GROMACS .gro file of N, CA and C in nm:
model
  318
    1MET      N    1  -0.740  -0.159  -1.410
    1MET     CA    2  -0.801  -0.179  -1.281
    1MET      C    3  -0.722  -0.281  -1.199
    2ALA      N    4  -0.666  -0.381  -1.266
    2ALA     CA    5  -0.590  -0.483  -1.194
    2ALA      C    6  -0.463  -0.423  -1.132
    3LEU      N    7  -0.402  -0.329  -1.202
    3LEU     CA    8  -0.282  -0.265  -1.147
    3LEU      C    9  -0.318  -0.181  -1.024
    4GLY      N   10  -0.432  -0.115  -1.029
    4GLY     CA   11  -0.477  -0.038  -0.914
    4GLY      C   12  -0.506  -0.127  -0.794
    5ALA      N   13  -0.570  -0.241  -0.818
    5ALA     CA   14  -0.600  -0.334  -0.709
    5ALA      C   15  -0.471  -0.391  -0.651
    6LEU      N   16  -0.374  -0.420  -0.736
    6LEU     CA   17  -0.246  -0.473  -0.688
    6LEU      C   18  -0.170  -0.369  -0.607
    7ALA      N   19  -0.170  -0.244  -0.654
    7ALA     CA   20  -0.103  -0.138  -0.579
    7ALA      C   21  -0.174  -0.111  -0.447
    8GLY      N   22  -0.307  -0.114  -0.449
    8GLY     CA   23  -0.383  -0.095  -0.326
    8GLY      C   24  -0.358  -0.207  -0.227
    9PHE      N   25  -0.348  -0.330  -0.275
    9PHE     CA   26  -0.319  -0.443  -0.188
    9PHE      C   27  -0.180  -0.430  -0.126
   10ALA      N   28  -0.082  -0.392  -0.207
   10ALA     CA   29   0.054  -0.376  -0.154
   10ALA      C   30   0.060  -0.265  -0.050
   11LEU      N   31  -0.010  -0.157  -0.075
   11LEU     CA   32  -0.012  -0.048   0.023
   11LEU      C   33  -0.091  -0.087   0.147
   12LEU      N   34  -0.194  -0.168   0.130
   12LEU     CA   35  -0.272  -0.214   0.245
   12LEU      C   36  -0.189  -0.307   0.333
   13VAL      N   37  -0.103  -0.386   0.273
   13VAL     CA   38  -0.014  -0.471   0.353
   13VAL      C   39   0.081  -0.384   0.436
   14LEU      N   40   0.128  -0.274   0.377
   14LEU     CA   41   0.220  -0.186   0.450
   14LEU      C   42   0.149  -0.097   0.552
   15LEU      N   43   0.032  -0.045   0.517
   15LEU     CA   44  -0.038   0.051   0.604
   15LEU      C   45  -0.160  -0.007   0.673
   16GLY      N   46  -0.179  -0.137   0.666
   16GLY     CA   47  -0.299  -0.197   0.724
   16GLY      C   48  -0.308  -0.186   0.874
   17TRP      N   49  -0.199  -0.159   0.941
   17TRP     CA   50  -0.199  -0.150   1.087
   17TRP      C   51  -0.254  -0.016   1.135
   18VAL      N   52  -0.263   0.085   1.048
   18VAL     CA   53  -0.323   0.213   1.086
   18VAL      C   54  -0.474   0.194   1.083
   19PRO      N   55  -0.545   0.219   1.192
   19PRO     CA   56  -0.685   0.176   1.204
   19PRO      C   57  -0.779   0.218   1.091
   20VAL      N   58  -0.796   0.343   1.061
   20VAL     CA   59  -0.892   0.383   0.959
   20VAL      C   60  -0.822   0.442   0.837
   21LEU      N   61  -0.719   0.518   0.860
   21LEU     CA   62  -0.653   0.588   0.751
   21LEU      C   63  -0.574   0.496   0.658
   22GLY      N   64  -0.526   0.383   0.709
   22GLY     CA   65  -0.450   0.290   0.626
   22GLY      C   66  -0.533   0.232   0.512
   23PRO      N   67  -0.649   0.171   0.542
   23PRO     CA   68  -0.731   0.119   0.432
   23PRO      C   69  -0.784   0.228   0.338
   24ILE      N   70  -0.818   0.345   0.393
   24ILE     CA   71  -0.868   0.452   0.306
   24ILE      C   72  -0.756   0.501   0.214
   25ALA      N   73  -0.634   0.516   0.267
   25ALA     CA   74  -0.522   0.559   0.183
   25ALA      C   75  -0.490   0.456   0.075
   26ALA      N   76  -0.497   0.329   0.110
   26ALA     CA   77  -0.473   0.224   0.011
   26ALA      C   78  -0.582   0.228  -0.097
   27GLY      N   79  -0.704   0.254  -0.057
   27GLY     CA   80  -0.813   0.264  -0.153
   27GLY      C   81  -0.800   0.385  -0.244
   28VAL      N   82  -0.754   0.497  -0.188
   28VAL     CA   83  -0.735   0.618  -0.270
   28VAL      C   84  -0.628   0.592  -0.376
   29VAL      N   85  -0.521   0.525  -0.338
   29VAL     CA   86  -0.416   0.494  -0.436
   29VAL      C   87  -0.470   0.398  -0.543
   30ALA      N   88  -0.545   0.297  -0.500
   30ALA     CA   89  -0.602   0.202  -0.597
   30ALA      C   90  -0.699   0.272  -0.691
   31GLY      N   91  -0.781   0.362  -0.637
   31GLY     CA   92  -0.876   0.434  -0.722
   31GLY      C   93  -0.809   0.532  -0.815
   32ALA      N   94  -0.703   0.596  -0.769
   32ALA     CA   95  -0.632   0.691  -0.854
   32ALA      C   96  -0.564   0.619  -0.971
   33ILE      N   97  -0.513   0.501  -0.946
   33ILE     CA   98  -0.449   0.426  -1.054
   33ILE      C   99  -0.554   0.371  -1.150
   34ALA      N  100  -0.670   0.332  -1.097
   34ALA     CA  101  -0.775   0.274  -1.181
   34ALA      C  102  -0.844   0.378  -1.268
   35ARG      N  103  -0.845   0.507  -1.228
   35ARG     CA  104  -0.904   0.618  -1.305
   35ARG      C  105  -1.053   0.599  -1.327
   36GLY      N  106  -1.130   0.664  -1.246
   36GLY     CA  107  -1.275   0.659  -1.258
   36GLY      C  108  -1.336   0.613  -1.127
   37ALA      N  109  -1.452   0.668  -1.096
   37ALA     CA  110  -1.512   0.640  -0.966
   37ALA      C  111  -1.553   0.494  -0.952
   38LEU      N  112  -1.620   0.439  -1.051
   38LEU     CA  113  -1.666   0.301  -1.040
   38LEU      C  114  -1.549   0.203  -1.047
   39ARG      N  115  -1.456   0.228  -1.137
   39ARG     CA  116  -1.339   0.142  -1.145
   39ARG      C  117  -1.255   0.152  -1.018
   40GLY      N  118  -1.247   0.272  -0.960
   40GLY     CA  119  -1.176   0.290  -0.834
   40GLY      C  120  -1.244   0.217  -0.720
   41LEU      N  121  -1.378   0.221  -0.719
   41LEU     CA  122  -1.454   0.148  -0.617
   41LEU      C  123  -1.426  -0.002  -0.627
   42LEU      N  124  -1.429  -0.055  -0.748
   42LEU     CA  125  -1.404  -0.199  -0.765
   42LEU      C  126  -1.259  -0.235  -0.732
   43ALA      N  127  -1.165  -0.151  -0.772
   43ALA     CA  128  -1.024  -0.179  -0.740
   43ALA      C  129  -1.001  -0.173  -0.590
   44GLY      N  130  -1.061  -0.075  -0.523
   44GLY     CA  131  -1.048  -0.065  -0.378
   44GLY      C  132  -1.113  -0.182  -0.307
   45LEU      N  133  -1.229  -0.224  -0.355
   45LEU     CA  134  -1.297  -0.339  -0.294
   45LEU      C  135  -1.216  -0.466  -0.311
   46LEU      N  136  -1.159  -0.485  -0.428
   46LEU     CA  137  -1.076  -0.603  -0.453
   46LEU      C  138  -0.950  -0.601  -0.367
   47ALA      N  139  -0.886  -0.485  -0.358
   47ALA     CA  140  -0.765  -0.474  -0.275
   47ALA      C  141  -0.798  -0.496  -0.129
   48GLY      N  142  -0.908  -0.440  -0.082
   48GLY     CA  143  -0.948  -0.458   0.058
   48GLY      C  144  -0.985  -0.601   0.090
   49THR      N  145  -1.052  -0.668  -0.002
   49THR     CA  146  -1.089  -0.807   0.021
   49THR      C  147  -0.965  -0.896   0.028
   50LEU      N  148  -0.872  -0.876  -0.064
   50LEU     CA  149  -0.750  -0.957  -0.062
   50LEU      C  150  -0.667  -0.929   0.063
   51GLY      N  151  -0.657  -0.802   0.100
   51GLY     CA  152  -0.582  -0.767   0.221
   51GLY      C  153  -0.645  -0.822   0.347
   52ALA      N  154  -0.777  -0.818   0.355
   52ALA     CA  155  -0.845  -0.870   0.473
   52ALA      C  156  -0.838  -1.022   0.479
   53LEU      N  157  -0.839  -1.088   0.365
   53LEU     CA  158  -0.822  -1.234   0.365
   53LEU      C  159  -0.683  -1.272   0.415
   54LEU      N  160  -0.583  -1.196   0.374
   54LEU     CA  161  -0.448  -1.220   0.425
   54LEU      C  162  -0.442  -1.196   0.574
   55LEU      N  163  -0.506  -1.088   0.620
   55LEU     CA  164  -0.510  -1.058   0.763
   55LEU      C  165  -0.583  -1.169   0.841
   56GLY      N  166  -0.692  -1.219   0.786
   56GLY     CA  167  -0.765  -1.328   0.851
   56GLY      C  168  -0.683  -1.455   0.860
   57ALA      N  169  -0.607  -1.485   0.755
   57ALA     CA  170  -0.521  -1.604   0.759
   57ALA      C  171  -0.411  -1.589   0.864
   58VAL      N  172  -0.353  -1.471   0.873
   58VAL     CA  173  -0.249  -1.447   0.973
   58VAL      C  174  -0.307  -1.456   1.114
   59LEU      N  175  -0.426  -1.397   1.135
   59LEU     CA  176  -0.489  -1.405   1.267
   59LEU      C  177  -0.524  -1.549   1.304
   60ALA      N  178  -0.571  -1.627   1.208
   60ALA     CA  179  -0.603  -1.766   1.236
   60ALA      C  180  -0.478  -1.846   1.271
   61LEU      N  181  -0.369  -1.820   1.200
   61LEU     CA  182  -0.244  -1.889   1.228
   61LEU      C  183  -0.190  -1.853   1.366
   62VAL      N  184  -0.188  -1.724   1.397
   62VAL     CA  185  -0.138  -1.680   1.527
   62VAL      C  186  -0.230  -1.728   1.639
   63GLY      N  187  -0.361  -1.723   1.616
   63GLY     CA  188  -0.455  -1.772   1.716
   63GLY      C  189  -0.438  -1.921   1.743
   64GLY      N  190  -0.413  -1.997   1.638
   64GLY     CA  191  -0.390  -2.140   1.656
   64GLY      C  192  -0.260  -2.171   1.727
   65LEU      N  193  -0.157  -2.092   1.701
   65LEU     CA  194  -0.029  -2.115   1.765
   65LEU      C  195  -0.029  -2.074   1.912
   66LEU      N  196  -0.099  -1.968   1.946
   66LEU     CA  197  -0.098  -1.918   2.082
   66LEU      C  198  -0.195  -1.990   2.175
   67ALA      N  199  -0.287  -2.065   2.120
   67ALA     CA  200  -0.390  -2.126   2.204
   67ALA      C  201  -0.340  -2.251   2.277
   68GLY      N  202  -0.232  -2.308   2.235
   68GLY     CA  203  -0.182  -2.429   2.299
   68GLY      C  204  -0.238  -2.553   2.232
   69LEU      N  205  -0.203  -2.668   2.285
   69LEU     CA  206  -0.240  -2.794   2.222
   69LEU      C  207  -0.389  -2.821   2.229
   70LEU      N  208  -0.450  -2.803   2.347
   70LEU     CA  209  -0.592  -2.834   2.361
   70LEU      C  210  -0.681  -2.726   2.299
   71GLY      N  211  -0.634  -2.603   2.296
   71GLY     CA  212  -0.718  -2.496   2.244
   71GLY      C  213  -0.684  -2.454   2.103
   72ALA      N  214  -0.618  -2.540   2.028
   72ALA     CA  215  -0.578  -2.502   1.892
   72ALA      C  216  -0.700  -2.481   1.803
   73LEU      N  217  -0.800  -2.566   1.817
   73LEU     CA  218  -0.921  -2.550   1.736
   73LEU      C  219  -0.992  -2.420   1.770
   74LEU      N  220  -1.001  -2.390   1.898
   74LEU     CA  221  -1.063  -2.265   1.941
   74LEU      C  222  -0.983  -2.145   1.889
   75GLY      N  223  -0.852  -2.156   1.891
   75GLY     CA  224  -0.769  -2.048   1.838
   75GLY      C  225  -0.792  -2.026   1.690
   76TRP      N  226  -0.805  -2.134   1.614
   76TRP     CA  227  -0.832  -2.120   1.471
   76TRP      C  228  -0.969  -2.055   1.448
   77LEU      N  229  -1.068  -2.097   1.525
   77LEU     CA  230  -1.202  -2.041   1.507
   77LEU      C  231  -1.207  -1.894   1.544
   78VAL      N  232  -1.141  -1.857   1.653
   78VAL     CA  233  -1.139  -1.716   1.693
   78VAL      C  234  -1.062  -1.634   1.590
   79GLY      N  235  -0.952  -1.685   1.542
   79GLY     CA  236  -0.875  -1.613   1.441
   79GLY      C  237  -0.952  -1.594   1.312
   80LEU      N  238  -1.023  -1.698   1.269
   80LEU     CA  239  -1.103  -1.685   1.147
   80LEU      C  240  -1.221  -1.592   1.168
   81GLY      N  241  -1.280  -1.595   1.287
   81GLY     CA  242  -1.392  -1.505   1.317
   81GLY      C  243  -1.349  -1.360   1.315
   82LEU      N  244  -1.235  -1.331   1.378
   82LEU     CA  245  -1.184  -1.194   1.375
   82LEU      C  246  -1.143  -1.154   1.233
   83GLY      N  247  -1.094  -1.251   1.158
   83GLY     CA  248  -1.058  -1.222   1.019
   83GLY      C  249  -1.179  -1.188   0.934
   84LEU      N  250  -1.291  -1.255   0.958
   84LEU     CA  251  -1.412  -1.224   0.881
   84LEU      C  252  -1.469  -1.088   0.918
   85VAL      N  253  -1.459  -1.052   1.045
   85VAL     CA  254  -1.502  -0.918   1.086
   85VAL      C  255  -1.412  -0.814   1.022
   86ALA      N  256  -1.282  -0.841   1.020
   86ALA     CA  257  -1.188  -0.748   0.957
   86ALA      C  258  -1.212  -0.740   0.807
   87LEU      N  259  -1.256  -0.851   0.747
   87LEU     CA  260  -1.281  -0.853   0.603
   87LEU      C  261  -1.387  -0.750   0.565
   88VAL      N  262  -1.495  -0.746   0.641
   88VAL     CA  263  -1.602  -0.653   0.609
   88VAL      C  264  -1.557  -0.509   0.630
   89GLY      N  265  -1.495  -0.481   0.743
   89GLY     CA  266  -1.454  -0.344   0.773
   89GLY      C  267  -1.347  -0.292   0.680
   90VAL      N  268  -1.244  -0.371   0.658
   90VAL     CA  269  -1.133  -0.327   0.573
   90VAL      C  270  -1.177  -0.315   0.428
   91ALA      N  271  -1.258  -0.408   0.381
   91ALA     CA  272  -1.303  -0.402   0.242
   91ALA      C  273  -1.391  -0.280   0.217
   92LEU      N  274  -1.478  -0.247   0.311
   92LEU     CA  275  -1.564  -0.130   0.293
   92LEU      C  276  -1.484   0.000   0.298
   93LEU      N  277  -1.390   0.009   0.391
   93LEU     CA  278  -1.309   0.131   0.399
   93LEU      C  279  -1.220   0.147   0.276
   94THR      N  280  -1.166   0.038   0.226
   94THR     CA  281  -1.081   0.046   0.108
   94THR      C  282  -1.164   0.079  -0.016
   95ALA      N  283  -1.286   0.025  -0.024
   95ALA     CA  284  -1.374   0.059  -0.135
   95ALA      C  285  -1.413   0.206  -0.132
   96LEU      N  286  -1.438   0.260  -0.013
   96LEU     CA  287  -1.468   0.402   0.000
   96LEU      C  288  -1.350   0.487  -0.045
   97GLY      N  289  -1.230   0.448  -0.004
   97GLY     CA  290  -1.110   0.519  -0.050
   97GLY      C  291  -1.092   0.508  -0.200
   98GLY      N  292  -1.122   0.391  -0.256
   98GLY     CA  293  -1.113   0.375  -0.402
   98GLY      C  294  -1.211   0.463  -0.476
   99LEU      N  295  -1.331   0.478  -0.421
   99LEU     CA  296  -1.430   0.567  -0.481
   99LEU      C  297  -1.382   0.712  -0.479
  100ILE      N  298  -1.325   0.752  -0.367
  100ILE     CA  299  -1.274   0.889  -0.354
  100ILE      C  300  -1.156   0.912  -0.449
  101GLY      N  301  -1.061   0.818  -0.450
  101GLY     CA  302  -0.944   0.833  -0.537
  101GLY      C  303  -0.980   0.830  -0.684
  102GLY      N  304  -1.073   0.742  -0.721
  102GLY     CA  305  -1.115   0.737  -0.861
  102GLY      C  306  -1.190   0.861  -0.904
  103ALA      N  307  -1.271   0.918  -0.813
  103ALA     CA  308  -1.343   1.040  -0.846
  103ALA      C  309  -1.248   1.159  -0.857
  104LEU      N  310  -1.145   1.162  -0.774
  104LEU     CA  311  -1.049   1.271  -0.780
  104LEU      C  312  -0.966   1.265  -0.908
  105ARG      N  313  -0.928   1.146  -0.947
  105ARG     CA  314  -0.845   1.130  -1.067
  105ARG      C  315  -0.929   1.138  -1.194
  106GLY      N  316  -1.050   1.084  -1.185
  106GLY     CA  317  -1.156   1.087  -1.281
  106GLY      C  318  -1.131   1.076  -1.421
   0.00000   0.00000   0.00000
């Protein structure tokens, strides 16, 4: 299962910019490597959570850098807020893909 989550995370880093199909494809790969619907779901959820945390950290960093000197705190808060929203969406889509991939590989 750990190998599936790692492969799903790596694919999510590469395909995370594709709005819906990127996380689902990463989840399908994670689930197929994990073999089994429940293990695929967990591998996809883990890969999606790690990928979304990385995305949230990048958004917080970019938000803090672009906000300027006085708005740096606001930039960090906005970046972290968008990262938390992305965490829920990306993790759920990747978990759904992991469930599908694990059920297909079964």
